[in-house]
Coordinates of C-alpha atoms in Angstrom, one line a residue:
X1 CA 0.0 0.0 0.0
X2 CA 1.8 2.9 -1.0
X3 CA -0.5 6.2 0.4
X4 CA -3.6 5.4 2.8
X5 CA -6.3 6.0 0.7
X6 CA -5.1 3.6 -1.7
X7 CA -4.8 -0.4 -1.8
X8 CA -2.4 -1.5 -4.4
X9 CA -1.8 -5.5 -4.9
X10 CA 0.5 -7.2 -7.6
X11 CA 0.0 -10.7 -7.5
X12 CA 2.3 -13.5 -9.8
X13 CA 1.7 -17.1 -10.4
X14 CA 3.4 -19.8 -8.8
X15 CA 6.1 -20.8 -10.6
X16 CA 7.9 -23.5 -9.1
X17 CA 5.1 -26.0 -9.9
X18 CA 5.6 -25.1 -13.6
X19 CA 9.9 -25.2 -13.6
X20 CA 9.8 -28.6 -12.2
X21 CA 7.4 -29.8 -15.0
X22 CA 9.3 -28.0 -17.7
X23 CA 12.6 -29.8 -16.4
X24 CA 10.7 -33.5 -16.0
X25 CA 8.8 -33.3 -19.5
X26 CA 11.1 -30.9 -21.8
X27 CA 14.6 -32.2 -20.9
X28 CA 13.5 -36.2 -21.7
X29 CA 11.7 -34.6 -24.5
X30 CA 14.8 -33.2 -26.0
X31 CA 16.7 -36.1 -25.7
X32 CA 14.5 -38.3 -27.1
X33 CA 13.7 -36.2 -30.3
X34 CA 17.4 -35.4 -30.9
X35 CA 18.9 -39.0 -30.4
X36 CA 20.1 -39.9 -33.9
X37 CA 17.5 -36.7 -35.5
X38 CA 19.3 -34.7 -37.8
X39 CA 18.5 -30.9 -36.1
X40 CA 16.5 -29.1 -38.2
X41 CA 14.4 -25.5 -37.2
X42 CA 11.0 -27.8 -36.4
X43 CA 12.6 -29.8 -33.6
X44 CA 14.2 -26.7 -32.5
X45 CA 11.0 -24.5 -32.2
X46 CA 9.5 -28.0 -31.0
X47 CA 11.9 -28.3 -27.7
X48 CA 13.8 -25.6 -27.0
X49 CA 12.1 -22.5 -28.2
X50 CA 8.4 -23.0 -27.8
X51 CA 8.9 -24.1 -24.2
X52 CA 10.8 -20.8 -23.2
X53 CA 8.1 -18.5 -24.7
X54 CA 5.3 -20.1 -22.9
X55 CA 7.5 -20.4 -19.6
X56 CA 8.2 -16.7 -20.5
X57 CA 4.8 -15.5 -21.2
X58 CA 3.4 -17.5 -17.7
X59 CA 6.1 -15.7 -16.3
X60 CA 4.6 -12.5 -17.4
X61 CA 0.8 -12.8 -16.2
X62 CA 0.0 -11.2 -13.5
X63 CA -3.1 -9.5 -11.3
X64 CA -2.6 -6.1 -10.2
X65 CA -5.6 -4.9 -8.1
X66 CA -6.0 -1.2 -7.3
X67 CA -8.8 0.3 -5.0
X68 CA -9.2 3.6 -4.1
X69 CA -12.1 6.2 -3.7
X70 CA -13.5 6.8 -7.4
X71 CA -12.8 2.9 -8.2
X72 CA -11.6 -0.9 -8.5
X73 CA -9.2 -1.2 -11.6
X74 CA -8.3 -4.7 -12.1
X75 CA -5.3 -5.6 -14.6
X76 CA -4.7 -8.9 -15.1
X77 CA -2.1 -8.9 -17.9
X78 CA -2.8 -10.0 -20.5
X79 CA -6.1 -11.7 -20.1
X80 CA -8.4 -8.3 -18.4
X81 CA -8.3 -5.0 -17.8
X82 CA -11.2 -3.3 -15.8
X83 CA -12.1 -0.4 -14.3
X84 CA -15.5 -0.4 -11.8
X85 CA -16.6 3.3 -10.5
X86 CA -18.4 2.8 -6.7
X87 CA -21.2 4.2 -8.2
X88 CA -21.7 1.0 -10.2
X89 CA -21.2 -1.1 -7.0
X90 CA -24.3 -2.8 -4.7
X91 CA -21.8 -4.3 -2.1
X92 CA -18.4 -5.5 -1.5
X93 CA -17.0 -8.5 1.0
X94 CA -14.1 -10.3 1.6
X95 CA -15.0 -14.0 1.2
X96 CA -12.9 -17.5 1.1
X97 CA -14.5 -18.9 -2.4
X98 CA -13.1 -21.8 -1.6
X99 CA -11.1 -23.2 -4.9
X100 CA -7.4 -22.8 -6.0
X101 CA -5.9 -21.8 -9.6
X102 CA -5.5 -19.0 -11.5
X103 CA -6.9 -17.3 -14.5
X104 CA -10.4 -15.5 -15.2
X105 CA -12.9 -17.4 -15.5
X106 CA -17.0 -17.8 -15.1
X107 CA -18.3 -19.4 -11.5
X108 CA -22.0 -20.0 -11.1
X109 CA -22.0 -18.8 -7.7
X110 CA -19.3 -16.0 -7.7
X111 CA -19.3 -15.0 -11.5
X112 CA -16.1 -13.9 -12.5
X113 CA -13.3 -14.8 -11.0
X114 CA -9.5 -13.2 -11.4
X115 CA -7.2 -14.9 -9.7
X116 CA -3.4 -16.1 -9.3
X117 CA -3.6 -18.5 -6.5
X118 CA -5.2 -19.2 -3.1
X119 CA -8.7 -18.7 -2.3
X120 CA -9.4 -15.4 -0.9
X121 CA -10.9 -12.5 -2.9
X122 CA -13.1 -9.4 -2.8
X123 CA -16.6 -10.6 -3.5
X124 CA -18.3 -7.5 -5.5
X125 CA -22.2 -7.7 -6.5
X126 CA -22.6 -4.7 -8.8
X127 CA -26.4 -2.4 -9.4
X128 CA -26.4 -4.6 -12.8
X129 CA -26.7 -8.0 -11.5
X130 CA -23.0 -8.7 -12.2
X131 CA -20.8 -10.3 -9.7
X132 CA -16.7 -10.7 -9.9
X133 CA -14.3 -11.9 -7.0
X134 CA -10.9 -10.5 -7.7
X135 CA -8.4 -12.5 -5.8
X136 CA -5.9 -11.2 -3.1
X137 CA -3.2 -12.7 -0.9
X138 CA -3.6 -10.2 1.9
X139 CA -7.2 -10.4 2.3
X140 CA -7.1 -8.8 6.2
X141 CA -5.3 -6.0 4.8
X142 CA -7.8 -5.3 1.6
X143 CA -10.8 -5.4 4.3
X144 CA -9.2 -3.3 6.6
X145 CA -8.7 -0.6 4.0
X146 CA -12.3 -1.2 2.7
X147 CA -13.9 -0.4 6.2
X148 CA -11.5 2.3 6.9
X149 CA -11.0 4.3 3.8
X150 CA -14.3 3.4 1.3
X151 CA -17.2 4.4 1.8
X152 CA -20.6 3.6 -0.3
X153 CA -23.5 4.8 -0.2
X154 CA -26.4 2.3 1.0
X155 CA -29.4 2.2 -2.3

């Protein structure tokens, strides 16, 4: 949080899971394709290059929430980028939604969902009928800062 009338989160995957993988699958990968295989530029972008630019671009996703008095911007690079005004929002809660991953996608009971990992978000039910959870890692601090520093008005 970097002034008191703003919350500021920037939230990276998990990579560990995905360099372990990349060393068990790719490296057997290689050395089976290339045993006796003459190398030509297909095997190449095959095993060596096309695994570094998806590590790369994994690498590069990430959530960055920002709340302050006009507004929720969430940018999720590079799958969202969204900007709610209070005056658009019904309610806000911190809630446990109870599932692990990360990406954006659709839930039945929360509707959409950005997230990098863990299971705590902001629950927000907007005038329209729309609901989102944006995902945090310090959700104490975000609902501290809501009940302190936010304040909207009751319809």
């Amino acid at each position: 949080m970097k002034n008191k009338r703003q919350f500021r989160e920037i939230q990276r995957l998990n990579l560990k899971w995905l360099l372990l993988t990349a060393v068990v699958v790719f490296i057997p990968l290689v050395v089976i394709l290339y045993q006796g295989t003459p190398l030509t530029f297909v095997y190449v972008m095959l095993t060596i290059i096309l695994p570094i630019v998806i590590l790369y671009l994994l690498y590069a996703i990430r959530l960055k929430t920002i709340i302050d008095q006009r507004r929720i911007r969430i940018k999720f690079f590079p799958l969202a980028n969204r900007n709610i005004s209070w005056d658009d929002v019904e309610s806000v809660e911190i809630v446990n939604y109870g599932f692990v991953g990360w990406g954006v996608r659709k839930s039945p009971k929360w509707g959409i969902v950005y997230n990098t990992h863990g299971p705590s978000g902001m629950f927000v039910k907007l005038k329209s009928g729309q609901q989102l959870v944006i995902g945090t890692q310090h959700p104490d601090t975000m609902n501290r800062f809501l009940m302190n520093c936010i304040e909207i008005e009751e319809v």
